[in-house]
Amino acid sequence: KSEYSIFWACARNDVNKEAEYLQSMLEHNVKGVIVEPTLSALPNPNLYLYKKLKDMGIPVVFIHGFYSNAIKNTNYVIVDDVDAGYKATQYLINRGHVIIGGIFKSDDNQGYARHEGFVKAIREAGLDENESNVVWMDSRPDNYMFNEKLITNRYFDKLAQCTALVCYNDDAALALAMRLDKHGIRIPDDCSIVAFDD
């Protein structure tokens, strides 16, 4: 009978913390690593640590995304984010919306994939591909997509003409819903919102 213990860490999209935790895992001689990548759409200075794990024969499985151009033969489990973005947008189109906006994240691959599906659905429906109805946000504290104040100050006017919105995740949808409520815009009567991540 074998006994196992779990070493758990949360980098919170901080590559310095990611490096610290990966180094600690190497020092603790872990037998395997499951990772949600940090800022997967950006260059990552910690790829050498993942390569070191691989060279040591320690299996690594990525979830929700992976560093596609940097680590060969990567094992991963991901959602089909392109299809999910497509289906979320198609859901709104099927309910009669023709001015649909979106909030997507720019520093991970899921954001780009969900946007790709969003555009595909808009295009197939013959609707106006108006990129001014799309807001790109990232994980930096000064541009954090879940910050209701930022949605208000920078982006709310861009999205105000839309009757429906596709949000990168529920945190973005909640921040947006709070802002809509403060402006007297009712959900779903005046504006419908779909989001990811349950």
Short mmCIF file of C-alpha atoms in Angstrom, two decimals:
data_model
loop_
_atom_site.label_atom_id
_atom_site.label_comp_id
_atom_site.label_asym_id
_atom_site.label_seq_id
_atom_site.Cartn_x
_atom_site.Cartn_y
_atom_site.Cartn_z
CA LYS A 1 0.00 0.00 0.00
CA SER A 2 1.35 3.42 -0.99
CA GLU A 3 0.62 6.68 0.76
CA TYR A 4 0.55 10.04 -0.96
CA SER A 5 0.37 13.61 0.21
CA ILE A 6 -0.54 16.74 -1.73
CA PHE A 7 1.60 19.85 -2.01
CA TRP A 8 -0.73 22.66 -3.07
CA ALA A 9 0.12 26.24 -4.06
CA CYS A 10 -1.62 29.16 -5.77
CA ALA A 11 0.53 31.59 -7.77
CA ARG A 12 -2.37 33.96 -8.53
CA ASN A 13 -0.99 34.76 -12.00
CA ASP A 14 2.35 35.86 -10.55
CA VAL A 15 5.34 34.33 -12.37
CA ASN A 16 7.62 35.02 -9.39
CA LYS A 17 5.38 32.98 -7.10
CA GLU A 18 5.08 30.31 -9.78
CA ALA A 19 8.90 30.05 -9.84
CA GLU A 20 9.05 29.86 -6.05
CA TYR A 21 6.48 27.05 -5.91
CA LEU A 22 8.01 25.07 -8.77
CA GLN A 23 11.43 25.32 -7.13
CA SER A 24 9.96 24.10 -3.86
CA MET A 25 8.33 21.16 -5.62
CA LEU A 26 11.65 20.23 -7.17
CA GLU A 27 13.30 20.37 -3.76
CA HIS A 28 10.57 18.19 -2.24
CA ASN A 29 11.07 15.53 -4.89
CA VAL A 30 7.44 15.45 -6.01
CA LYS A 31 6.27 12.55 -8.13
CA GLY A 32 4.03 14.57 -10.43
CA VAL A 33 2.66 18.08 -10.97
CA ILE A 34 -0.75 19.35 -12.08
CA VAL A 35 -0.57 22.99 -13.15
CA GLU A 36 -2.88 25.71 -14.34
CA PRO A 37 -0.43 27.90 -16.28
CA THR A 38 0.33 31.45 -15.28
CA LEU A 39 -0.51 34.01 -17.98
CA SER A 40 -0.32 31.37 -20.69
CA ALA A 41 -0.46 33.85 -23.60
CA LEU A 42 2.64 35.72 -22.44
CA PRO A 43 6.32 34.71 -22.46
CA ASN A 44 7.06 32.80 -19.26
CA PRO A 45 10.48 33.04 -17.57
CA ASN A 46 9.82 29.79 -15.69
CA LEU A 47 9.81 27.42 -18.64
CA TYR A 48 13.28 26.20 -17.65
CA LEU A 49 11.76 24.86 -14.42
CA TYR A 50 9.13 22.91 -16.34
CA LYS A 51 11.87 21.56 -18.60
CA LYS A 52 13.84 20.59 -15.52
CA LEU A 53 10.84 18.66 -14.18
CA LYS A 54 10.56 16.89 -17.52
CA ASP A 55 14.29 16.10 -17.63
CA MET A 56 13.99 14.59 -14.14
CA GLY A 57 11.17 12.34 -15.36
CA ILE A 58 8.54 14.09 -13.24
CA PRO A 59 5.26 14.12 -15.17
CA VAL A 60 3.51 17.48 -15.60
CA VAL A 61 -0.12 17.82 -16.65
CA PHE A 62 -1.50 21.27 -17.47
CA ILE A 63 -5.16 22.14 -16.98
CA HIS A 64 -7.20 24.94 -18.62
CA GLY A 65 -4.24 25.92 -20.81
CA PHE A 66 -0.60 25.20 -21.56
CA TYR A 67 2.55 26.80 -22.91
CA SER A 68 2.03 25.58 -26.45
CA ASN A 69 5.15 26.98 -28.12
CA ALA A 70 7.63 26.28 -25.38
CA ILE A 71 7.38 22.75 -24.01
CA LYS A 72 7.31 19.87 -26.47
CA ASN A 73 5.03 16.88 -25.92
CA THR A 74 3.02 18.71 -23.28
CA ASN A 75 0.28 16.78 -21.50
CA TYR A 76 -2.84 18.83 -20.90
CA VAL A 77 -6.55 18.72 -20.18
CA ILE A 78 -8.42 21.71 -21.56
CA VAL A 79 -11.89 22.88 -22.44
CA ASP A 80 -12.63 23.55 -26.10
CA ASP A 81 -12.72 27.30 -25.49
CA VAL A 82 -13.27 28.14 -29.17
CA ASP A 83 -16.42 26.02 -29.24
CA ALA A 84 -17.51 27.38 -25.86
CA GLY A 85 -17.16 30.99 -27.08
CA TYR A 86 -19.05 30.06 -30.21
CA LYS A 87 -21.91 28.38 -28.33
CA ALA A 88 -22.20 31.21 -25.79
CA THR A 89 -22.49 33.78 -28.59
CA GLN A 90 -24.79 31.59 -30.64
CA TYR A 91 -27.08 31.28 -27.61
CA LEU A 92 -27.51 35.06 -27.58
CA ILE A 93 -27.95 35.26 -31.36
CA ASN A 94 -30.67 32.60 -31.22
CA ARG A 95 -32.54 34.82 -28.78
CA GLY A 96 -32.63 37.69 -31.23
CA HIS A 97 -29.62 39.77 -30.17
CA VAL A 98 -27.80 41.55 -33.00
CA ILE A 99 -25.50 43.93 -31.10
CA ILE A 100 -23.37 41.62 -28.99
CA GLY A 101 -20.26 42.69 -27.14
CA GLY A 102 -17.61 40.79 -25.25
CA ILE A 103 -15.10 41.02 -22.45
CA PHE A 104 -12.07 38.78 -22.95
CA LYS A 105 -8.77 38.28 -21.17
CA SER A 106 -5.61 39.09 -23.10
CA ASP A 107 -2.93 37.35 -21.06
CA ASP A 108 -4.08 33.76 -21.24
CA ASN A 109 -4.86 31.50 -24.17
CA GLN A 110 -8.45 30.89 -23.06
CA GLY A 111 -9.31 34.54 -23.70
CA TYR A 112 -8.10 34.38 -27.30
CA ALA A 113 -9.83 31.07 -27.93
CA ARG A 114 -13.15 32.27 -26.50
CA HIS A 115 -12.88 35.42 -28.61
CA GLU A 116 -12.23 33.30 -31.70
CA GLY A 117 -15.47 31.39 -31.09
CA PHE A 118 -17.30 34.66 -30.43
CA VAL A 119 -16.17 36.11 -33.77
CA LYS A 120 -17.00 32.88 -35.61
CA ALA A 121 -20.60 32.96 -34.35
CA ILE A 122 -20.99 36.68 -35.15
CA ARG A 123 -19.61 36.14 -38.65
CA GLU A 124 -21.75 33.08 -39.39
CA ALA A 125 -24.88 34.98 -38.34
CA GLY A 126 -24.00 37.83 -40.71
CA LEU A 127 -23.89 40.35 -37.87
CA ASP A 128 -21.65 43.39 -37.74
CA GLU A 129 -18.15 42.41 -36.58
CA ASN A 130 -17.65 45.56 -34.55
CA GLU A 131 -14.47 45.15 -32.52
CA SER A 132 -15.30 48.37 -30.71
CA ASN A 133 -17.84 46.22 -28.82
CA VAL A 134 -15.00 44.07 -27.49
CA VAL A 135 -13.01 44.87 -24.37
CA TRP A 136 -9.65 43.23 -23.62
CA MET A 137 -8.49 43.12 -20.02
CA ASP A 138 -5.72 41.34 -18.17
CA SER A 139 -4.58 40.18 -14.74
CA ARG A 140 -2.46 43.18 -13.76
CA PRO A 141 -3.87 44.96 -10.69
CA ASP A 142 -4.13 48.28 -12.57
CA ASN A 143 -6.15 46.68 -15.36
CA TYR A 144 -7.80 43.79 -13.57
CA MET A 145 -10.84 42.64 -15.47
CA PHE A 146 -12.90 41.89 -12.37
CA ASN A 147 -12.62 45.45 -11.06
CA GLU A 148 -16.03 47.11 -11.27
CA LYS A 149 -14.47 50.59 -11.19
CA LEU A 150 -12.29 49.84 -14.21
CA ILE A 151 -15.23 48.51 -16.17
CA THR A 152 -17.02 51.76 -15.34
CA ASN A 153 -14.26 54.23 -16.08
CA ARG A 154 -12.64 52.68 -19.13
CA TYR A 155 -15.05 50.35 -20.82
CA PHE A 156 -18.65 50.81 -19.84
CA ASP A 157 -19.42 53.34 -22.58
CA LYS A 158 -18.01 50.97 -25.20
CA LEU A 159 -20.39 48.23 -24.10
CA ALA A 160 -23.45 50.39 -23.36
CA GLN A 161 -24.92 50.04 -26.88
CA CYS A 162 -24.89 46.23 -26.72
CA THR A 163 -28.05 44.30 -25.88
CA ALA A 164 -26.02 41.23 -24.93
CA LEU A 165 -22.51 40.49 -23.70
CA VAL A 166 -20.23 37.46 -23.59
CA CYS A 167 -17.95 37.62 -20.53
CA TYR A 168 -14.64 35.83 -20.12
CA ASN A 169 -15.74 34.48 -16.74
CA ASP A 170 -18.25 34.92 -13.95
CA ASP A 171 -16.13 37.43 -12.06
CA ALA A 172 -16.14 39.75 -15.07
CA ALA A 173 -19.87 39.18 -15.51
CA LEU A 174 -20.56 40.02 -11.86
CA ALA A 175 -18.55 43.26 -12.03
CA LEU A 176 -20.38 44.18 -15.22
CA ALA A 177 -23.79 43.25 -13.79
CA MET A 178 -23.18 45.48 -10.78
CA ARG A 179 -22.30 48.38 -13.06
CA LEU A 180 -25.36 47.80 -15.26
CA ASP A 181 -27.55 47.74 -12.16
CA LYS A 182 -26.16 51.08 -10.98
CA HIS A 183 -27.09 52.55 -14.37
CA GLY A 184 -30.63 51.16 -14.15
CA ILE A 185 -30.01 48.61 -16.90
CA ARG A 186 -31.96 45.44 -16.10
CA ILE A 187 -30.64 41.93 -16.75
CA PRO A 188 -31.93 40.24 -18.88
CA ASP A 189 -34.69 42.70 -19.86
CA ASP A 190 -32.32 45.40 -21.18
CA CYS A 191 -29.09 43.45 -21.53
CA SER A 192 -28.34 39.73 -21.44
CA ILE A 193 -25.05 38.32 -20.14
CA VAL A 194 -23.46 34.91 -20.61
CA ALA A 195 -20.24 33.90 -18.89
CA PHE A 196 -17.83 31.01 -18.35
CA ASP A 197 -16.59 29.09 -15.30
CA ASP A 198 -19.93 28.43 -13.55
#
